[in-house]
JSON list of C-alpha atoms in Angstrom, two decimals:
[
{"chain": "H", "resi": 415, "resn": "UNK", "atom": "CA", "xyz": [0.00, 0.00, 0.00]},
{"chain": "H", "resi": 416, "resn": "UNK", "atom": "CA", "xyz": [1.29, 3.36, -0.52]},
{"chain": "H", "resi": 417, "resn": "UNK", "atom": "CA", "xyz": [2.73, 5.76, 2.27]},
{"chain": "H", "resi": 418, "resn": "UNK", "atom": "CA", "xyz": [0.85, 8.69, 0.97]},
{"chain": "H", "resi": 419, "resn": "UNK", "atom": "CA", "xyz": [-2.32, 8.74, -0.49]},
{"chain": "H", "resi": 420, "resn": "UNK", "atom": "CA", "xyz": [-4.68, 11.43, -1.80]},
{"chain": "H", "resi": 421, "resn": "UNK", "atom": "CA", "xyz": [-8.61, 11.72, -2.64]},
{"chain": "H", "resi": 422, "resn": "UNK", "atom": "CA", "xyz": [-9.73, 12.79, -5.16]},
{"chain": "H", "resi": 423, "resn": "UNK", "atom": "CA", "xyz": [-7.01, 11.71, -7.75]},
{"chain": "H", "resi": 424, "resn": "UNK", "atom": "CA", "xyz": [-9.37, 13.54, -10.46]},
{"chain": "H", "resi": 425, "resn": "UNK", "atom": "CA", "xyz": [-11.80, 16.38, -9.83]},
{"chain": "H", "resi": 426, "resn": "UNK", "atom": "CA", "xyz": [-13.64, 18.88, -12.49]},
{"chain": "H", "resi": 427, "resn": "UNK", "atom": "CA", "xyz": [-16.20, 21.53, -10.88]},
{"chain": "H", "resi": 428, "resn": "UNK", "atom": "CA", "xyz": [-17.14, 24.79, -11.40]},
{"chain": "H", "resi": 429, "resn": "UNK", "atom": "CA", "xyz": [-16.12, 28.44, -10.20]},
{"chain": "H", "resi": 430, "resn": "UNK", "atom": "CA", "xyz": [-17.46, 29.39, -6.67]},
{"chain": "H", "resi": 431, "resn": "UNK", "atom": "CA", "xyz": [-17.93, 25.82, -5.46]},
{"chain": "H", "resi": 432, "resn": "UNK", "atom": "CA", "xyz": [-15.84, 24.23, -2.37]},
{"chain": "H", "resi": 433, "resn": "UNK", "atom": "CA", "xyz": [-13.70, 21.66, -2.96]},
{"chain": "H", "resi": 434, "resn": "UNK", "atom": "CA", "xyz": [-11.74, 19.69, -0.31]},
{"chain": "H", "resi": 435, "resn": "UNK", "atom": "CA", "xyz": [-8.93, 17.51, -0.88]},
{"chain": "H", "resi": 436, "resn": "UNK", "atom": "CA", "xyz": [-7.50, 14.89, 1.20]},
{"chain": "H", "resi": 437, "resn": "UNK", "atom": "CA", "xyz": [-4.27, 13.70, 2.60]},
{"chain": "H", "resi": 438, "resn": "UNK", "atom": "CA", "xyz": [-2.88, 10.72, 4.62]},
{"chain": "H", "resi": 439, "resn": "UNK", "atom": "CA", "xyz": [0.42, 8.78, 5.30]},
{"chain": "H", "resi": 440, "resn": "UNK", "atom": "CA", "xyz": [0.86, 5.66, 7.10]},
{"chain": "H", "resi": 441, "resn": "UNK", "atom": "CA", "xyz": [4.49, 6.84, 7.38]},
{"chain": "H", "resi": 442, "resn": "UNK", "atom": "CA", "xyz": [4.22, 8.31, 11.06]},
{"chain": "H", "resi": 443, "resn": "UNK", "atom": "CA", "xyz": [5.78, 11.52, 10.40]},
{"chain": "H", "resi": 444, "resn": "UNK", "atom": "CA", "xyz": [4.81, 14.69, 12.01]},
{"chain": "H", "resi": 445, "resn": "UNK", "atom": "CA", "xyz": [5.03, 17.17, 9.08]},
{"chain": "H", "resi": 446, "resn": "UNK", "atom": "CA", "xyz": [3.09, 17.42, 6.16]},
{"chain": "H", "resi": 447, "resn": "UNK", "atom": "CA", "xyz": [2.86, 19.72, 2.91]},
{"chain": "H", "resi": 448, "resn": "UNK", "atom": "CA", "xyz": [0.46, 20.92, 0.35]},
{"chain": "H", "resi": 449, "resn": "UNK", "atom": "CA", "xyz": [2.11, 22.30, -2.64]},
{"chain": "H", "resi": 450, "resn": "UNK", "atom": "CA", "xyz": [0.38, 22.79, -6.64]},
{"chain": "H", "resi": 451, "resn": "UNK", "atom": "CA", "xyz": [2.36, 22.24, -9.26]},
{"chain": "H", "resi": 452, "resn": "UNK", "atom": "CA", "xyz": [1.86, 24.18, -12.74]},
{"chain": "H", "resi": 453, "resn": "UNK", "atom": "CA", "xyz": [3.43, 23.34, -15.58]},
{"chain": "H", "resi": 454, "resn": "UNK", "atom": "CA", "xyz": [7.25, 25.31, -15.90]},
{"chain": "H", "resi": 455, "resn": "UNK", "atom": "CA", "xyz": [7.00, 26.93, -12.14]},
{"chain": "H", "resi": 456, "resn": "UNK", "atom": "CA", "xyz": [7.93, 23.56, -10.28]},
{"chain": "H", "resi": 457, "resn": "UNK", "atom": "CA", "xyz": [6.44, 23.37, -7.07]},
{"chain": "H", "resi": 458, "resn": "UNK", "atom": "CA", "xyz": [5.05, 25.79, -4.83]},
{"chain": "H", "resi": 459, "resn": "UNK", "atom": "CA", "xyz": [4.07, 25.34, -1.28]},
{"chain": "H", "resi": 460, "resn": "UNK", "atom": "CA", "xyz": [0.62, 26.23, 0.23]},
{"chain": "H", "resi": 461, "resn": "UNK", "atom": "CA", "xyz": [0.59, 24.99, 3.37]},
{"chain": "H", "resi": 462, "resn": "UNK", "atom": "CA", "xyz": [2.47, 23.22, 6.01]},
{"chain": "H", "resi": 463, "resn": "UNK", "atom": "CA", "xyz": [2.09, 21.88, 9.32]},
{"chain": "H", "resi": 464, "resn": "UNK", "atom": "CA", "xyz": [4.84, 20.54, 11.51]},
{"chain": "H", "resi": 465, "resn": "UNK", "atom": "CA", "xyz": [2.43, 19.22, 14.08]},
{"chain": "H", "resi": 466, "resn": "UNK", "atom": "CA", "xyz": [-1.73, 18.44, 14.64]},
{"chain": "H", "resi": 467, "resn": "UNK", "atom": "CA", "xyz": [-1.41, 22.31, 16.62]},
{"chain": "H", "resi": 468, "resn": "UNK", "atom": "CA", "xyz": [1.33, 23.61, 13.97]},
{"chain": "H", "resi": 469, "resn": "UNK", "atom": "CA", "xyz": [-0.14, 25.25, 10.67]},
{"chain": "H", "resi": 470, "resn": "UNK", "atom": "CA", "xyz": [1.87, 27.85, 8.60]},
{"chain": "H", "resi": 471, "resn": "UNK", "atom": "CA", "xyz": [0.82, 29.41, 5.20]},
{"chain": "H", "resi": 472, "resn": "UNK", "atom": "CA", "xyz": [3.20, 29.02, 2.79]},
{"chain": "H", "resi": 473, "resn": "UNK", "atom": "CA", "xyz": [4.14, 30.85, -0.23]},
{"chain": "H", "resi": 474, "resn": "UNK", "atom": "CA", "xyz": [1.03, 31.19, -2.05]},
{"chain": "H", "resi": 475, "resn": "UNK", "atom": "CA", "xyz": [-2.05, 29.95, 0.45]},
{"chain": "H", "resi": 476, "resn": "UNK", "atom": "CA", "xyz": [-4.38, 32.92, -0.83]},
{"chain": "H", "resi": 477, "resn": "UNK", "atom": "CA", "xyz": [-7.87, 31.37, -1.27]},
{"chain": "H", "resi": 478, "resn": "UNK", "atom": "CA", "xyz": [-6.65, 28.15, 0.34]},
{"chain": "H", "resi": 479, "resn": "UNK", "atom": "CA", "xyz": [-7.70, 27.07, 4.14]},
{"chain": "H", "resi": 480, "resn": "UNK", "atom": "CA", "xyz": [-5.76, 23.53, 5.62]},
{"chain": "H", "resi": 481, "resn": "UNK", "atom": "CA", "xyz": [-7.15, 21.48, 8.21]},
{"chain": "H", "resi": 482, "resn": "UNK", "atom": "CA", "xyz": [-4.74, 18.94, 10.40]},
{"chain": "H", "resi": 483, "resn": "UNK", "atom": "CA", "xyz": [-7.40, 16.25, 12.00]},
{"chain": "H", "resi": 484, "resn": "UNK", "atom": "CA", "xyz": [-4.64, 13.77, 13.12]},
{"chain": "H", "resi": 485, "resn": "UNK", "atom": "CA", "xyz": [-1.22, 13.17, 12.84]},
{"chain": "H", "resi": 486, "resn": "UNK", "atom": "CA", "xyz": [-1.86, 11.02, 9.79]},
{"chain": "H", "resi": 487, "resn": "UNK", "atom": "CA", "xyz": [-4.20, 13.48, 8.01]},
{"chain": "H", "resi": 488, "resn": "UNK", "atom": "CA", "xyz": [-4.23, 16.67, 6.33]},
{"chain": "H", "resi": 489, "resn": "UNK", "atom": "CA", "xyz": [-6.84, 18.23, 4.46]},
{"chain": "H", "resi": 490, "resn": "UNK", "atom": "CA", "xyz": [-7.02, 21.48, 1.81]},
{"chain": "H", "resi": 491, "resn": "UNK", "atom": "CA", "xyz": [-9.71, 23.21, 1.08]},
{"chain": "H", "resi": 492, "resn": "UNK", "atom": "CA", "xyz": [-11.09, 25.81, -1.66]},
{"chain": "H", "resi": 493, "resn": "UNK", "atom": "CA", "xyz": [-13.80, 27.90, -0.06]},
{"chain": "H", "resi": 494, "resn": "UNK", "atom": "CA", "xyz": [-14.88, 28.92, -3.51]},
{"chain": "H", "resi": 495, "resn": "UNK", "atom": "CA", "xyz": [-12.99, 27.79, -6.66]},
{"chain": "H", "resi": 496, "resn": "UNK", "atom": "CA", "xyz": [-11.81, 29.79, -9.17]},
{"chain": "H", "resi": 497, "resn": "UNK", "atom": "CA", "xyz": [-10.18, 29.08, -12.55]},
{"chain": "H", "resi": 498, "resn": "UNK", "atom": "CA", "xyz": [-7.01, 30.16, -11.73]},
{"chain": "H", "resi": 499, "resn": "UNK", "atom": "CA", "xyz": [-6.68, 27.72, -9.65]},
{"chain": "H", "resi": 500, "resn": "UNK", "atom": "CA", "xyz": [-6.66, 24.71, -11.46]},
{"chain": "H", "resi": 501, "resn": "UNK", "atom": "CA", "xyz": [-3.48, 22.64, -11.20]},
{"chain": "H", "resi": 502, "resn": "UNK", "atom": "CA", "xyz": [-2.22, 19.23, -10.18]},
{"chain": "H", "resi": 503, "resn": "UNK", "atom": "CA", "xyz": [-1.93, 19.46, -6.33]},
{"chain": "H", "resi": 504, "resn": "UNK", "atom": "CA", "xyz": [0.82, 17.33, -4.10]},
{"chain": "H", "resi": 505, "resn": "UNK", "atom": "CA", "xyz": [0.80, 16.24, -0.76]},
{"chain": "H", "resi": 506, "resn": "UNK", "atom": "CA", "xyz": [4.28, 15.60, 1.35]},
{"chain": "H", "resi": 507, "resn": "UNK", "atom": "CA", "xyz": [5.26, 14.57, 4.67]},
{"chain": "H", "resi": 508, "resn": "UNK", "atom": "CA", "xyz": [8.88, 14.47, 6.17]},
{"chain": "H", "resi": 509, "resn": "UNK", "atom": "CA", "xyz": [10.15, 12.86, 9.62]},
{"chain": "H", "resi": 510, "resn": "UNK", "atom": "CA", "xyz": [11.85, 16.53, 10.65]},
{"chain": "H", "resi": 511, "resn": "UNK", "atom": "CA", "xyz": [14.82, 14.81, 10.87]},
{"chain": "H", "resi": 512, "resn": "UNK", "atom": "CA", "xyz": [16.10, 15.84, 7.27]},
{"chain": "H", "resi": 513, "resn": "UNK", "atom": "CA", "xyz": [14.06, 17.95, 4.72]},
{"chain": "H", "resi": 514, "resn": "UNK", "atom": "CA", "xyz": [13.57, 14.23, 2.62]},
{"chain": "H", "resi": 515, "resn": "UNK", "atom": "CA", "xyz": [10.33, 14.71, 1.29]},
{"chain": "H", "resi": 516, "resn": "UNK", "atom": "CA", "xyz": [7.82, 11.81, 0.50]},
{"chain": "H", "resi": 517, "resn": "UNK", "atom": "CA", "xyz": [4.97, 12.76, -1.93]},
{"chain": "H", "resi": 518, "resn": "UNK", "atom": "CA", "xyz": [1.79, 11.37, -2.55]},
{"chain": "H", "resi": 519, "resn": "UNK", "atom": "CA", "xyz": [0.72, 10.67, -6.37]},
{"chain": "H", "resi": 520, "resn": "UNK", "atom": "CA", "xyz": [-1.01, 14.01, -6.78]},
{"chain": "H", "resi": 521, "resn": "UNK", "atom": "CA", "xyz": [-4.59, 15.69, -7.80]},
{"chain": "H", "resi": 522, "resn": "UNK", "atom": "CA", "xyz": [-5.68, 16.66, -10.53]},
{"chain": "H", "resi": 523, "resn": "UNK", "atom": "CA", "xyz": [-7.93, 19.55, -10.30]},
{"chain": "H", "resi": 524, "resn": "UNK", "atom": "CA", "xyz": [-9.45, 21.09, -13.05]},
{"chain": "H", "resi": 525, "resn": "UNK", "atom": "CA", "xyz": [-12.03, 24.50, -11.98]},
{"chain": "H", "resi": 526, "resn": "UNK", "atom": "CA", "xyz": [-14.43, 25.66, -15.02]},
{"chain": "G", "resi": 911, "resn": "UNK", "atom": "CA", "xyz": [17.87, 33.95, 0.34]},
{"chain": "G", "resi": 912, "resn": "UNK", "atom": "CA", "xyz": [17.72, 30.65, -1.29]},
{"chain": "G", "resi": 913, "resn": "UNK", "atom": "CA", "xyz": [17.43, 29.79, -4.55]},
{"chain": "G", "resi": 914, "resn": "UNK", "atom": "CA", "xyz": [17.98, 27.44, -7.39]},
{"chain": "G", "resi": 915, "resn": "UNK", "atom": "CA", "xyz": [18.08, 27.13, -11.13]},
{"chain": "G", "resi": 916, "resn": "UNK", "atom": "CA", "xyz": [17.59, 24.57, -13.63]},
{"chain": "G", "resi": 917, "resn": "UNK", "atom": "CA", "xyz": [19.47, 25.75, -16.50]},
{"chain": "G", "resi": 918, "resn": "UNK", "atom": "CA", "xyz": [17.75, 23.71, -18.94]},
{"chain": "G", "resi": 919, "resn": "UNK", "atom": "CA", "xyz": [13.67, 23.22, -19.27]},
{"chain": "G", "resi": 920, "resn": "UNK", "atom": "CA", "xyz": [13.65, 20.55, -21.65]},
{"chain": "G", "resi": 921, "resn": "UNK", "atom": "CA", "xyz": [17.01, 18.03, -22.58]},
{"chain": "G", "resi": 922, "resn": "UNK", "atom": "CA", "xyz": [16.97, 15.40, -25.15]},
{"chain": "G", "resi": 923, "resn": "UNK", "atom": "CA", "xyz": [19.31, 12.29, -25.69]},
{"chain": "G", "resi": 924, "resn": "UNK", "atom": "CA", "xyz": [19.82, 8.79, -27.39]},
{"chain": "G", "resi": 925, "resn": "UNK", "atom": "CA", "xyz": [19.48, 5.99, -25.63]},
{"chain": "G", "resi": 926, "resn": "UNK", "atom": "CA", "xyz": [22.89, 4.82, -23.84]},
{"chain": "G", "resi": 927, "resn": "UNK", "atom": "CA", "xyz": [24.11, 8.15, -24.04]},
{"chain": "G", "resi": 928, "resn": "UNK", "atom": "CA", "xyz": [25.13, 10.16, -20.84]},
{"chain": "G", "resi": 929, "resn": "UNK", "atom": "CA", "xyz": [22.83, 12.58, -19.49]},
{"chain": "G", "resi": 930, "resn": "UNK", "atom": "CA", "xyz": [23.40, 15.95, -17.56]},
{"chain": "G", "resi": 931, "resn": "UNK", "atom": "CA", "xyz": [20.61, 18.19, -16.13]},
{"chain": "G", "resi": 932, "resn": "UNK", "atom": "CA", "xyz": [22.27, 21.35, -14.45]},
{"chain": "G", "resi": 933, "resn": "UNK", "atom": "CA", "xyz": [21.44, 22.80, -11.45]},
{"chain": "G", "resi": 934, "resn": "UNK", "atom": "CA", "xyz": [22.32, 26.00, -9.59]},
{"chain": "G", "resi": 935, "resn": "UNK", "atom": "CA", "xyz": [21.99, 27.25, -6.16]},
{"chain": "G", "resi": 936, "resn": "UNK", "atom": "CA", "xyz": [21.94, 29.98, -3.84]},
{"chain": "G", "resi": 937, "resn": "UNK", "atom": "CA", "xyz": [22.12, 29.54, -0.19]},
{"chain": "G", "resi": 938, "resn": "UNK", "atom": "CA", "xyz": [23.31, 32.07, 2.62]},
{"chain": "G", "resi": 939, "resn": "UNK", "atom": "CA", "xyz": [23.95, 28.63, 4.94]},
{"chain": "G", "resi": 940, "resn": "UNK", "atom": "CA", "xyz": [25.40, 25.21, 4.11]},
{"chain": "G", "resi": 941, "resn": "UNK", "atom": "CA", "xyz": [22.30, 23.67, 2.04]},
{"chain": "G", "resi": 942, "resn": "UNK", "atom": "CA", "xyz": [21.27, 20.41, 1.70]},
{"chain": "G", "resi": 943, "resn": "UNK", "atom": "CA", "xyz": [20.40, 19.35, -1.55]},
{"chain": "G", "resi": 944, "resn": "UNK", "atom": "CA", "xyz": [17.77, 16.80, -3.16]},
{"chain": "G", "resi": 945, "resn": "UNK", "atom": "CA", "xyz": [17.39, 15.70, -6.99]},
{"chain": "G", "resi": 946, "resn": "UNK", "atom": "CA", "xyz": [13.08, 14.61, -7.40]},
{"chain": "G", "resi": 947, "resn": "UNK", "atom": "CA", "xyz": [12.04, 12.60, -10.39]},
{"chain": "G", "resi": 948, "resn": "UNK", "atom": "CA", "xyz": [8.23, 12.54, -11.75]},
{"chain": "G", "resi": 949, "resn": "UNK", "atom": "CA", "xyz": [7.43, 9.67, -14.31]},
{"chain": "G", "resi": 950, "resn": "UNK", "atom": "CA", "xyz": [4.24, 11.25, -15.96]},
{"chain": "G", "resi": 951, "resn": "UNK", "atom": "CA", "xyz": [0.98, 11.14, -14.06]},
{"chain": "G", "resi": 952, "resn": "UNK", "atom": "CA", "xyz": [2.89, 9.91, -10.82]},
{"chain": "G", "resi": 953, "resn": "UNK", "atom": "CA", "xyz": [4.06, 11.57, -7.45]},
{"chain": "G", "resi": 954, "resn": "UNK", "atom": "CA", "xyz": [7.63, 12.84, -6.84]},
{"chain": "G", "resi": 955, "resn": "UNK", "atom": "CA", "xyz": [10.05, 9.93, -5.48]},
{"chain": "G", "resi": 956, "resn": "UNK", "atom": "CA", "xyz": [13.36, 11.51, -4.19]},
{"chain": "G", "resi": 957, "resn": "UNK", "atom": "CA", "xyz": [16.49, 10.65, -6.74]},
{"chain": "G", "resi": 958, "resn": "UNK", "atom": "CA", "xyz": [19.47, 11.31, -4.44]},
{"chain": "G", "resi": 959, "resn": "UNK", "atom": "CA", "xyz": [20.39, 13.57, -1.77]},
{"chain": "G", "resi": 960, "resn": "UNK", "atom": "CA", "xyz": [23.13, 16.11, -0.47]},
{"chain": "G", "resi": 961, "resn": "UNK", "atom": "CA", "xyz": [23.23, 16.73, 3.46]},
{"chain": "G", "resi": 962, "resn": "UNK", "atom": "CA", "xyz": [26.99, 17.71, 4.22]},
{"chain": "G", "resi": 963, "resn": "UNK", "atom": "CA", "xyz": [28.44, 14.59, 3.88]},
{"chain": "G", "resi": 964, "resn": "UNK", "atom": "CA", "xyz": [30.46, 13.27, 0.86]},
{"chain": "G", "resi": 965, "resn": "UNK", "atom": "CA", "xyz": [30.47, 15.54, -2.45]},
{"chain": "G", "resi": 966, "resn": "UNK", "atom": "CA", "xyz": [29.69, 13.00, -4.58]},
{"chain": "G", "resi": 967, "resn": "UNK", "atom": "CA", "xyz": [26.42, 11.48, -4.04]},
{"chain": "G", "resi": 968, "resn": "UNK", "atom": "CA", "xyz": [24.87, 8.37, -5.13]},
{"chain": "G", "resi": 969, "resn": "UNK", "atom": "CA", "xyz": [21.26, 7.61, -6.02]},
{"chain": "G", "resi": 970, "resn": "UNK", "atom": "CA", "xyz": [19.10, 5.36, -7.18]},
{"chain": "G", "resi": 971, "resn": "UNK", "atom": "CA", "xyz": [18.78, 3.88, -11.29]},
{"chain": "G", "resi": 972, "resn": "UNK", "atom": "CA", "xyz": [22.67, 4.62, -11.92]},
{"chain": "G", "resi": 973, "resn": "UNK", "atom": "CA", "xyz": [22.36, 8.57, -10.83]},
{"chain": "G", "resi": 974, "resn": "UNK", "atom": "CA", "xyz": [24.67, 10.49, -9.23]},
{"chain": "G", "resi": 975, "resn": "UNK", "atom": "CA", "xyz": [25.32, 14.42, -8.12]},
{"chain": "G", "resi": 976, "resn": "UNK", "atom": "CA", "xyz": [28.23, 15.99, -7.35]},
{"chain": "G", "resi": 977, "resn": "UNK", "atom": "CA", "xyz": [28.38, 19.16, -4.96]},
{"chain": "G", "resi": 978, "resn": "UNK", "atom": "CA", "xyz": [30.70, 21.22, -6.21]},
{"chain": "G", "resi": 979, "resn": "UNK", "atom": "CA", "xyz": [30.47, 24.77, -3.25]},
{"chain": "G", "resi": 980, "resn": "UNK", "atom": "CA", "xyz": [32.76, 26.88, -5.41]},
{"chain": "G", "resi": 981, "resn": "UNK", "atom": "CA", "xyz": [30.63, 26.59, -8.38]},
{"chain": "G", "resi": 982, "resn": "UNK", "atom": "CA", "xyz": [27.48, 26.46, -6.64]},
{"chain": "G", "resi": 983, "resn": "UNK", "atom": "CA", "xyz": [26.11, 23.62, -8.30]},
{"chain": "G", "resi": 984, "resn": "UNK", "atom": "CA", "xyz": [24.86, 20.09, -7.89]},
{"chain": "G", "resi": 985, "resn": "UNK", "atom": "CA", "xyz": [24.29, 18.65, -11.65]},
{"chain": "G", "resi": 986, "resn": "UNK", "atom": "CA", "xyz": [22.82, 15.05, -11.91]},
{"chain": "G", "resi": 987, "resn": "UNK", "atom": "CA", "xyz": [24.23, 12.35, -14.12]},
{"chain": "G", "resi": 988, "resn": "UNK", "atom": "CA", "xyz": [24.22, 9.21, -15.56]},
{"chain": "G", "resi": 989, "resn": "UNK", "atom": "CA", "xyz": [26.59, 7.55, -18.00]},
{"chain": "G", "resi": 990, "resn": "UNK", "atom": "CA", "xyz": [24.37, 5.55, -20.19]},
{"chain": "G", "resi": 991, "resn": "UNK", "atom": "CA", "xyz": [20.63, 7.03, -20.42]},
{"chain": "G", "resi": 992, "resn": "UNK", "atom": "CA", "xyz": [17.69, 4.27, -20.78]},
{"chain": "G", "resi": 993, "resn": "UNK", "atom": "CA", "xyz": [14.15, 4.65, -21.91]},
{"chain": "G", "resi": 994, "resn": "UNK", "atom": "CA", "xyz": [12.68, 4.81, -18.82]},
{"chain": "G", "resi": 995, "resn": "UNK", "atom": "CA", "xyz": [14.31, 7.22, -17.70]},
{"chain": "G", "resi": 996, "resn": "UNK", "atom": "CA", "xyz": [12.26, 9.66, -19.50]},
{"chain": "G", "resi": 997, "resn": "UNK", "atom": "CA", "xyz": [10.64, 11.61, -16.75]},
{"chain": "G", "resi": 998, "resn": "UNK", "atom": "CA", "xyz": [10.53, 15.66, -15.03]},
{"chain": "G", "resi": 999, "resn": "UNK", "atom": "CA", "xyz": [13.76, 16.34, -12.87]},
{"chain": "G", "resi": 1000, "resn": "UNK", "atom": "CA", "xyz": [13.69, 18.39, -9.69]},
{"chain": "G", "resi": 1001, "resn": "UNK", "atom": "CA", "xyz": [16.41, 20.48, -8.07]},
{"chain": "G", "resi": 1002, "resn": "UNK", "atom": "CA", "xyz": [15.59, 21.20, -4.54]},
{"chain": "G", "resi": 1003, "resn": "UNK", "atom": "CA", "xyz": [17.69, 23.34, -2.12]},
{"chain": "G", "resi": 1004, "resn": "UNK", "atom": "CA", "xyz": [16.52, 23.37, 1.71]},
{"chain": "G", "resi": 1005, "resn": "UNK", "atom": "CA", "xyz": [18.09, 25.19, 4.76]},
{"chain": "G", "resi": 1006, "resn": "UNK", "atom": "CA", "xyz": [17.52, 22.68, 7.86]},
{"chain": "G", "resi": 1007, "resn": "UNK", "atom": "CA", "xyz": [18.36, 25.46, 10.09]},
{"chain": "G", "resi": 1008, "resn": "UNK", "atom": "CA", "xyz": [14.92, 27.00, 8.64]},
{"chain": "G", "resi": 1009, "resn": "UNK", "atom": "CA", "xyz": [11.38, 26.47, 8.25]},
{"chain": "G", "resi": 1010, "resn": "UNK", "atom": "CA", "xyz": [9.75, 24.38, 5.93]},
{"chain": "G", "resi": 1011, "resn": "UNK", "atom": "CA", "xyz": [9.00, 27.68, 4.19]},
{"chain": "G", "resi": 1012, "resn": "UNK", "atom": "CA", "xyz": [13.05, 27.73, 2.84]},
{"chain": "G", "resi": 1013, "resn": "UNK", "atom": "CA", "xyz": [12.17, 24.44, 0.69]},
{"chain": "G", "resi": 1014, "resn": "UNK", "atom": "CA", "xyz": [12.94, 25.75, -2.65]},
{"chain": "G", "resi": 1015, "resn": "UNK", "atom": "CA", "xyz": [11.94, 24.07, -5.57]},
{"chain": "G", "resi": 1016, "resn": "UNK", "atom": "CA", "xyz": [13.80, 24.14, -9.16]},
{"chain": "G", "resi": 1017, "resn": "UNK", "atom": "CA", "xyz": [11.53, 24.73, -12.23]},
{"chain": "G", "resi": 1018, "resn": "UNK", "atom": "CA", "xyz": [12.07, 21.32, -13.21]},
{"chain": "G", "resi": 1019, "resn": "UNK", "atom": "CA", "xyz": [14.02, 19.67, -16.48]},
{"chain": "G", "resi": 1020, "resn": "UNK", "atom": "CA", "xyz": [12.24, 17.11, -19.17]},
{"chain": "G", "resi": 1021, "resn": "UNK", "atom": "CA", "xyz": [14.01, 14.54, -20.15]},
{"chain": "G", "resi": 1022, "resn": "UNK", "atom": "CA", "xyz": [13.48, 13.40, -22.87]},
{"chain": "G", "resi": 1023, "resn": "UNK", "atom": "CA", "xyz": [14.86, 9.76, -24.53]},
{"chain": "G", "resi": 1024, "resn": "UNK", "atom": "CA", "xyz": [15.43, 9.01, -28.18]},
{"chain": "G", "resi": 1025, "resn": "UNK", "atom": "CA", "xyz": [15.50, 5.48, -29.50]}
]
């Protein structure tokens, strides 16, 4: 089974709607990572959390909220999609130990 | 600041050829450093990695890096290039004395494979 898994893999919807997108790892690390990727700009991060009571915006988490239920899960949410941000979305965690970084297989999210 | 720079978006070679994809950093502290590969429609699975040990690092499917401080670089190799190792490449330069915030990610490099 893999370490890190994310729900949806695929998702289409429409501008204004909220979309939430699911992370977990059976790895037992504390941190975890949202970052999009769009094509040419690498990867950006949104949102990380070093601990279930630890959440820090990243770089870009404008229009972005995060929710840490457990150590094992980590959830981002659109409040109200818009175009702009369609892109394939990646999920990390790390031990803290080292800054080795162990992604999940991505989402696809497409906003119309 | 950090930073880093692929120098090349896209590289192309024959099959059993070697490959380079160049990569430049910036770091105001001793960095570690991290080579990423994503085979299409799949996650990022972590190459190699640099951490202030030996300059020369090792990695998995015949890659290697070499951290060269007075150039600022860490380019990825591989002598003989196979099919399947047509994929996206990631330079990635991190500061452990930092945040997760100081995780900088490279633009990324295609490569691409010719028969």
């Amino acid at each position: 089974d893999a370490d890190v898994t994310q729900t949806p893999r695929n998702r289409i919807t429409k501008t204004g709607k909220r979309i939430m997108l699911e992370c977990s790892q059976t790895k037992g690390h504390d941190r975890m990572y949202w970052y999009r990727q769009d094509p040419g700009l690498g990867l950006q991060l949104i949102y990380y959390s070093f601990d279930v009571k630890d959440i820090n915006k990243g770089e870009i988490s404008d229009g972005y909220s995060v929710s840490r239920q457990a150590q094992a899960k980590f959830s981002l949410s659109l409040e109200s999609a818009i175009p702009n941000q369609t892109a394939l979305y990646f999920c990390a965690t790390s031990d803290g130990h080292t800054d080795t970084q162990y992604f999940g297989p991505g989402t696809r999210l497409t906003v119309l | 600041a950090q930073s880093v720079t692929q120098l090349d978006s896209h590289v192309s070679v024959s099959e059993g050829t070697p490959v380079l994809l160049r990569c430049n950093y910036s770091s105001s502290y001793s960095p570690s450093l991290f080579w990423y590969v994503q085979h299409p429609n799949k996650g990022l699975q972590l190459l190699l990695k640099y951490t202030s040990a030996a300059t020369l690092v090792k990695g998995i499917n015949g890659f290697e890096a070499e951290f060269k401080k007075s150039e600022t670089s860490f380019h990825l190799t591989k002598p003989s290039a196979h099919m399947s190792d047509a994929a996206e490449y990631f330079c990635v330069v991190s500061d452990r004395r930092s945040s997760a915030s100081k995780i900088i990610f490279g633009s990324g490099t295609r490569l691409s494979i010719r028969p």
